[in-house]
Amino acid sequence: TNQVFRYAKRAGASYINKPKMRHYVHCYALHCLDEDASNALRRAFKEKGENVGAWRQACYKPLVAMAARQGWDIDAIFNAHHRLAIWCVPTKLRQLCHAERNNAGASSSTSGGAITGPS
């Protein structure tokens, strides 16, 4: 992330809260990869009066869906985009992709005679 902040300073940014920015890297990634979806999500949360934390959490889901379409390789998605390549993939995003991949694999490999629970 130091590389990002050095670049921002050279580009004319006067101040960026570095510790806080790392919590929003995935939101920035969504904005870079799908600006329309990012704007729609932000607008929807603002109209509902939701707080920033709820919006921040909601930004993960579209990125996990993108990773699913790309073979779960979230690193490749970040590295392929010129504005995201200098950022590390957030740990939580990586964990969510891993968990979702495992869920998708488990649901596709279950047999037809599985027990579904009480009816």
PDB file of N, CA and C in Angstrom, residues 1-61:
ATOM      1  N   THR A   1       0.819  -1.207   0.000  1.00  0.00           N
ATOM      2  CA  THR A   1       0.000   0.000   0.000  1.00  0.00           C
ATOM      3  C   THR A   1       0.858   1.263   0.000  1.00  0.00           C
ATOM      4  N   ASN A   2       2.103   1.183   0.452  1.00  0.00           N
ATOM      5  CA  ASN A   2       2.947   2.379   0.430  1.00  0.00           C
ATOM      6  C   ASN A   2       3.101   2.918  -0.983  1.00  0.00           C
ATOM      7  N   GLN A   3       3.209   2.011  -1.947  1.00  0.00           N
ATOM      8  CA  GLN A   3       3.331   2.403  -3.347  1.00  0.00           C
ATOM      9  C   GLN A   3       2.112   3.219  -3.776  1.00  0.00           C
ATOM     10  N   VAL A   4       0.940   2.808  -3.325  1.00  0.00           N
ATOM     11  CA  VAL A   4      -0.300   3.505  -3.657  1.00  0.00           C
ATOM     12  C   VAL A   4      -0.274   4.927  -3.112  1.00  0.00           C
ATOM     13  N   PHE A   5       0.162   5.072  -1.880  1.00  0.00           N
ATOM     14  CA  PHE A   5       0.136   6.393  -1.262  1.00  0.00           C
ATOM     15  C   PHE A   5       1.217   7.309  -1.819  1.00  0.00           C
ATOM     16  N   ARG A   6       2.371   6.748  -2.182  1.00  0.00           N
ATOM     17  CA  ARG A   6       3.399   7.567  -2.838  1.00  0.00           C
ATOM     18  C   ARG A   6       2.875   8.073  -4.180  1.00  0.00           C
ATOM     19  N   TYR A   7       2.201   7.200  -4.927  1.00  0.00           N
ATOM     20  CA  TYR A   7       1.625   7.596  -6.209  1.00  0.00           C
ATOM     21  C   TYR A   7       0.570   8.689  -6.007  1.00  0.00           C
ATOM     22  N   ALA A   8      -0.292   8.512  -5.018  1.00  0.00           N
ATOM     23  CA  ALA A   8      -1.352   9.490  -4.759  1.00  0.00           C
ATOM     24  C   ALA A   8      -0.756  10.849  -4.412  1.00  0.00           C
ATOM     25  N   LYS A   9       0.306  10.842  -3.631  1.00  0.00           N
ATOM     26  CA  LYS A   9       0.941  12.104  -3.249  1.00  0.00           C
ATOM     27  C   LYS A   9       1.537  12.797  -4.480  1.00  0.00           C
ATOM     28  N   ARG A  10       2.198  12.020  -5.343  1.00  0.00           N
ATOM     29  CA  ARG A  10       2.755  12.595  -6.582  1.00  0.00           C
ATOM     30  C   ARG A  10       1.648  13.131  -7.484  1.00  0.00           C
ATOM     31  N   ALA A  11       0.491  12.467  -7.454  1.00  0.00           N
ATOM     32  CA  ALA A  11      -0.625  12.869  -8.314  1.00  0.00           C
ATOM     33  C   ALA A  11      -1.371  14.077  -7.753  1.00  0.00           C
ATOM     34  N   GLY A  12      -0.996  14.511  -6.547  1.00  0.00           N
ATOM     35  CA  GLY A  12      -1.584  15.729  -6.007  1.00  0.00           C
ATOM     36  C   GLY A  12      -2.538  15.551  -4.851  1.00  0.00           C
ATOM     37  N   ALA A  13      -2.703  14.341  -4.343  1.00  0.00           N
ATOM     38  CA  ALA A  13      -3.588  14.145  -3.188  1.00  0.00           C
ATOM     39  C   ALA A  13      -2.903  14.736  -1.961  1.00  0.00           C
ATOM     40  N   SER A  14      -3.617  15.558  -1.225  1.00  0.00           N
ATOM     41  CA  SER A  14      -3.005  16.199  -0.067  1.00  0.00           C
ATOM     42  C   SER A  14      -2.996  15.286   1.153  1.00  0.00           C
ATOM     43  N   TYR A  15      -4.058  14.491   1.346  1.00  0.00           N
ATOM     44  CA  TYR A  15      -4.112  13.636   2.522  1.00  0.00           C
ATOM     45  C   TYR A  15      -4.997  12.430   2.259  1.00  0.00           C
ATOM     46  N   ILE A  16      -4.497  11.265   2.583  1.00  0.00           N
ATOM     47  CA  ILE A  16      -5.286  10.037   2.519  1.00  0.00           C
ATOM     48  C   ILE A  16      -5.082   9.323   3.842  1.00  0.00           C
ATOM     49  N   ASN A  17      -6.157   8.916   4.473  1.00  0.00           N
ATOM     50  CA  ASN A  17      -6.066   8.188   5.732  1.00  0.00           C
ATOM     51  C   ASN A  17      -5.714   6.736   5.414  1.00  0.00           C
ATOM     52  N   LYS A  18      -4.433   6.430   5.467  1.00  0.00           N
ATOM     53  CA  LYS A  18      -3.944   5.114   5.054  1.00  0.00           C
ATOM     54  C   LYS A  18      -4.540   3.951   5.850  1.00  0.00           C
ATOM     55  N   PRO A  19      -4.556   4.012   7.184  1.00  0.00           N
ATOM     56  CA  PRO A  19      -5.132   2.871   7.915  1.00  0.00           C
ATOM     57  C   PRO A  19      -6.597   2.632   7.571  1.00  0.00           C
ATOM     58  N   LYS A  20      -7.331   3.709   7.329  1.00  0.00           N
ATOM     59  CA  LYS A  20      -8.750   3.565   7.023  1.00  0.00           C
ATOM     60  C   LYS A  20      -8.966   3.067   5.592  1.00  0.00           C
ATOM     61  N   MET A  21      -8.131   3.486   4.677  1.00  0.00           N
ATOM     62  CA  MET A  21      -8.296   3.128   3.268  1.00  0.00           C
ATOM     63  C   MET A  21      -8.261   1.621   3.062  1.00  0.00           C
ATOM     64  N   ARG A  22      -7.457   0.906   3.857  1.00  0.00           N
ATOM     65  CA  ARG A  22      -7.352  -0.539   3.647  1.00  0.00           C
ATOM     66  C   ARG A  22      -8.674  -1.244   3.891  1.00  0.00           C
ATOM     67  N   HIS A  23      -9.579  -0.614   4.651  1.00  0.00           N
ATOM     68  CA  HIS A  23     -10.894  -1.201   4.898  1.00  0.00           C
ATOM     69  C   HIS A  23     -11.839  -1.010   3.711  1.00  0.00           C
ATOM     70  N   TYR A  24     -11.440  -0.168   2.771  1.00  0.00           N
ATOM     71  CA  TYR A  24     -12.306   0.150   1.633  1.00  0.00           C
ATOM     72  C   TYR A  24     -11.713  -0.263   0.287  1.00  0.00           C
ATOM     73  N   VAL A  25     -10.628  -1.020   0.293  1.00  0.00           N
ATOM     74  CA  VAL A  25      -9.996  -1.436  -0.966  1.00  0.00           C
ATOM     75  C   VAL A  25     -10.985  -2.215  -1.824  1.00  0.00           C
ATOM     76  N   HIS A  26     -11.785  -3.079  -1.204  1.00  0.00           N
ATOM     77  CA  HIS A  26     -12.737  -3.874  -1.986  1.00  0.00           C
ATOM     78  C   HIS A  26     -13.834  -2.992  -2.583  1.00  0.00           C
ATOM     79  N   CYS A  27     -14.210  -1.920  -1.894  1.00  0.00           N
ATOM     80  CA  CYS A  27     -15.206  -0.986  -2.446  1.00  0.00           C
ATOM     81  C   CYS A  27     -14.617  -0.265  -3.662  1.00  0.00           C
ATOM     82  N   TYR A  28     -13.358   0.125  -3.543  1.00  0.00           N
ATOM     83  CA  TYR A  28     -12.665   0.755  -4.660  1.00  0.00           C
ATOM     84  C   TYR A  28     -12.550  -0.227  -5.829  1.00  0.00           C
ATOM     85  N   ALA A  29     -12.267  -1.487  -5.513  1.00  0.00           N
ATOM     86  CA  ALA A  29     -12.159  -2.517  -6.555  1.00  0.00           C
ATOM     87  C   ALA A  29     -13.476  -2.665  -7.302  1.00  0.00           C
ATOM     88  N   LEU A  30     -14.576  -2.699  -6.563  1.00  0.00           N
ATOM     89  CA  LEU A  30     -15.887  -2.802  -7.208  1.00  0.00           C
ATOM     90  C   LEU A  30     -16.118  -1.603  -8.115  1.00  0.00           C
ATOM     91  N   HIS A  31     -15.752  -0.416  -7.639  1.00  0.00           N
ATOM     92  CA  HIS A  31     -15.935   0.799  -8.425  1.00  0.00           C
ATOM     93  C   HIS A  31     -15.091   0.745  -9.709  1.00  0.00           C
ATOM     94  N   CYS A  32     -13.875   0.224  -9.610  1.00  0.00           N
ATOM     95  CA  CYS A  32     -13.009   0.120 -10.791  1.00  0.00           C
ATOM     96  C   CYS A  32     -13.534  -0.910 -11.787  1.00  0.00           C
ATOM     97  N   LEU A  33     -14.017  -2.028 -11.277  1.00  0.00           N
ATOM     98  CA  LEU A  33     -14.417  -3.142 -12.143  1.00  0.00           C
ATOM     99  C   LEU A  33     -15.816  -2.992 -12.721  1.00  0.00           C
ATOM    100  N   ASP A  34     -16.715  -2.381 -11.952  1.00  0.00           N
ATOM    101  CA  ASP A  34     -18.100  -2.209 -12.412  1.00  0.00           C
ATOM    102  C   ASP A  34     -18.661  -0.936 -11.788  1.00  0.00           C
ATOM    103  N   GLU A  35     -18.346   0.178 -12.418  1.00  0.00           N
ATOM    104  CA  GLU A  35     -18.709   1.481 -11.864  1.00  0.00           C
ATOM    105  C   GLU A  35     -20.221   1.642 -11.712  1.00  0.00           C
ATOM    106  N   ASP A  36     -20.987   1.136 -12.674  1.00  0.00           N
ATOM    107  CA  ASP A  36     -22.448   1.254 -12.595  1.00  0.00           C
ATOM    108  C   ASP A  36     -23.005   0.497 -11.397  1.00  0.00           C
ATOM    109  N   ALA A  37     -22.534  -0.725 -11.191  1.00  0.00           N
ATOM    110  CA  ALA A  37     -23.000  -1.522 -10.046  1.00  0.00           C
ATOM    111  C   ALA A  37     -22.597  -0.859  -8.737  1.00  0.00           C
ATOM    112  N   SER A  38     -21.387  -0.313  -8.705  1.00  0.00           N
ATOM    113  CA  SER A  38     -20.894   0.366  -7.504  1.00  0.00           C
ATOM    114  C   SER A  38     -21.766   1.577  -7.170  1.00  0.00           C
ATOM    115  N   ASN A  39     -22.046   2.391  -8.178  1.00  0.00           N
ATOM    116  CA  ASN A  39     -22.873   3.583  -7.958  1.00  0.00           C
ATOM    117  C   ASN A  39     -24.289   3.212  -7.542  1.00  0.00           C
ATOM    118  N   ALA A  40     -24.854   2.183  -8.169  1.00  0.00           N
ATOM    119  CA  ALA A  40     -26.215   1.746  -7.829  1.00  0.00           C
ATOM    120  C   ALA A  40     -26.278   1.235  -6.394  1.00  0.00           C
ATOM    121  N   LEU A  41     -25.272   0.480  -5.994  1.00  0.00           N
ATOM    122  CA  LEU A  41     -25.230  -0.053  -4.629  1.00  0.00           C
ATOM    123  C   LEU A  41     -25.123   1.082  -3.614  1.00  0.00           C
ATOM    124  N   ARG A  42     -24.238   2.022  -3.881  1.00  0.00           N
ATOM    125  CA  ARG A  42     -24.053   3.157  -2.968  1.00  0.00           C
ATOM    126  C   ARG A  42     -25.335   3.986  -2.879  1.00  0.00           C
ATOM    127  N   ARG A  43     -25.970   4.212  -4.018  1.00  0.00           N
ATOM    128  CA  ARG A  43     -27.214   4.986  -4.055  1.00  0.00           C
ATOM    129  C   ARG A  43     -28.320   4.276  -3.274  1.00  0.00           C
ATOM    130  N   ALA A  44     -28.442   2.964  -3.458  1.00  0.00           N
ATOM    131  CA  ALA A  44     -29.481   2.189  -2.771  1.00  0.00           C
ATOM    132  C   ALA A  44     -29.298   2.260  -1.259  1.00  0.00           C
ATOM    133  N   PHE A  45     -28.072   2.144  -0.794  1.00  0.00           N
ATOM    134  CA  PHE A  45     -27.826   2.195   0.648  1.00  0.00           C
ATOM    135  C   PHE A  45     -28.063   3.592   1.200  1.00  0.00           C
ATOM    136  N   LYS A  46     -27.739   4.603   0.405  1.00  0.00           N
ATOM    137  CA  LYS A  46     -27.962   5.981   0.847  1.00  0.00           C
ATOM    138  C   LYS A  46     -29.459   6.272   0.946  1.00  0.00           C
ATOM    139  N   GLU A  47     -30.228   5.799  -0.045  1.00  0.00           N
ATOM    140  CA  GLU A  47     -31.681   6.025  -0.042  1.00  0.00           C
ATOM    141  C   GLU A  47     -32.365   5.319   1.121  1.00  0.00           C
ATOM    142  N   LYS A  48     -31.848   4.143   1.503  1.00  0.00           N
ATOM    143  CA  LYS A  48     -32.422   3.408   2.633  1.00  0.00           C
ATOM    144  C   LYS A  48     -31.967   3.977   3.971  1.00  0.00           C
ATOM    145  N   GLY A  49     -31.021   4.897   3.943  1.00  0.00           N
ATOM    146  CA  GLY A  49     -30.517   5.485   5.175  1.00  0.00           C
ATOM    147  C   GLY A  49     -29.567   4.566   5.930  1.00  0.00           C
ATOM    148  N   GLU A  50     -29.008   3.589   5.219  1.00  0.00           N
ATOM    149  CA  GLU A  50     -28.063   2.653   5.851  1.00  0.00           C
ATOM    150  C   GLU A  50     -26.741   3.367   6.135  1.00  0.00           C
ATOM    151  N   ASN A  51     -26.018   2.835   7.107  1.00  0.00           N
ATOM    152  CA  ASN A  51     -24.726   3.449   7.418  1.00  0.00           C
ATOM    153  C   ASN A  51     -23.639   2.945   6.464  1.00  0.00           C
ATOM    154  N   VAL A  52     -22.489   3.583   6.534  1.00  0.00           N
ATOM    155  CA  VAL A  52     -21.388   3.270   5.631  1.00  0.00           C
ATOM    156  C   VAL A  52     -20.903   1.839   5.838  1.00  0.00           C
ATOM    157  N   GLY A  53     -20.926   1.359   7.065  1.00  0.00           N
ATOM    158  CA  GLY A  53     -20.480   0.000   7.358  1.00  0.00           C
ATOM    159  C   GLY A  53     -21.305  -1.048   6.629  1.00  0.00           C
ATOM    160  N   ALA A  54     -22.602  -0.835   6.557  1.00  0.00           N
ATOM    161  CA  ALA A  54     -23.480  -1.781   5.855  1.00  0.00           C
ATOM    162  C   ALA A  54     -23.173  -1.775   4.358  1.00  0.00           C
ATOM    163  N   TRP A  55     -22.950  -0.591   3.812  1.00  0.00           N
ATOM    164  CA  TRP A  55     -22.590  -0.484   2.394  1.00  0.00           C
ATOM    165  C   TRP A  55     -21.248  -1.166   2.137  1.00  0.00           C
ATOM    166  N   ARG A  56     -20.297  -0.949   3.043  1.00  0.00           N
ATOM    167  CA  ARG A  56     -18.963  -1.542   2.901  1.00  0.00           C
ATOM    168  C   ARG A  56     -19.053  -3.066   2.863  1.00  0.00           C
ATOM    169  N   GLN A  57     -19.881  -3.638   3.736  1.00  0.00           N
ATOM    170  CA  GLN A  57     -20.051  -5.096   3.758  1.00  0.00           C
ATOM    171  C   GLN A  57     -20.715  -5.590   2.469  1.00  0.00           C
ATOM    172  N   ALA A  58     -21.654  -4.807   1.947  1.00  0.00           N
ATOM    173  CA  ALA A  58     -22.384  -5.208   0.739  1.00  0.00           C
ATOM    174  C   ALA A  58     -21.489  -5.201  -0.503  1.00  0.00           C
ATOM    175  N   CYS A  59     -20.397  -4.479  -0.458  1.00  0.00           N
ATOM    176  CA  CYS A  59     -19.492  -4.414  -1.615  1.00  0.00           C
ATOM    177  C   CYS A  59     -18.777  -5.736  -1.878  1.00  0.00           C
ATOM    178  N   TYR A  60     -18.732  -6.620  -0.893  1.00  0.00           N
ATOM    179  CA  TYR A  60     -18.050  -7.902  -1.089  1.00  0.00           C
ATOM    180  C   TYR A  60     -18.792  -8.808  -2.070  1.00  0.00           C
ATOM    181  N   LYS A  61     -20.115  -8.853  -1.959  1.00  0.00           N
ATOM    182  CA  LYS A  61     -20.905  -9.834  -2.715  1.00  0.00           C
ATOM    183  C   LYS A  61     -20.691  -9.756  -4.235  1.00  0.00           C
TER     184      LYS A  61
END
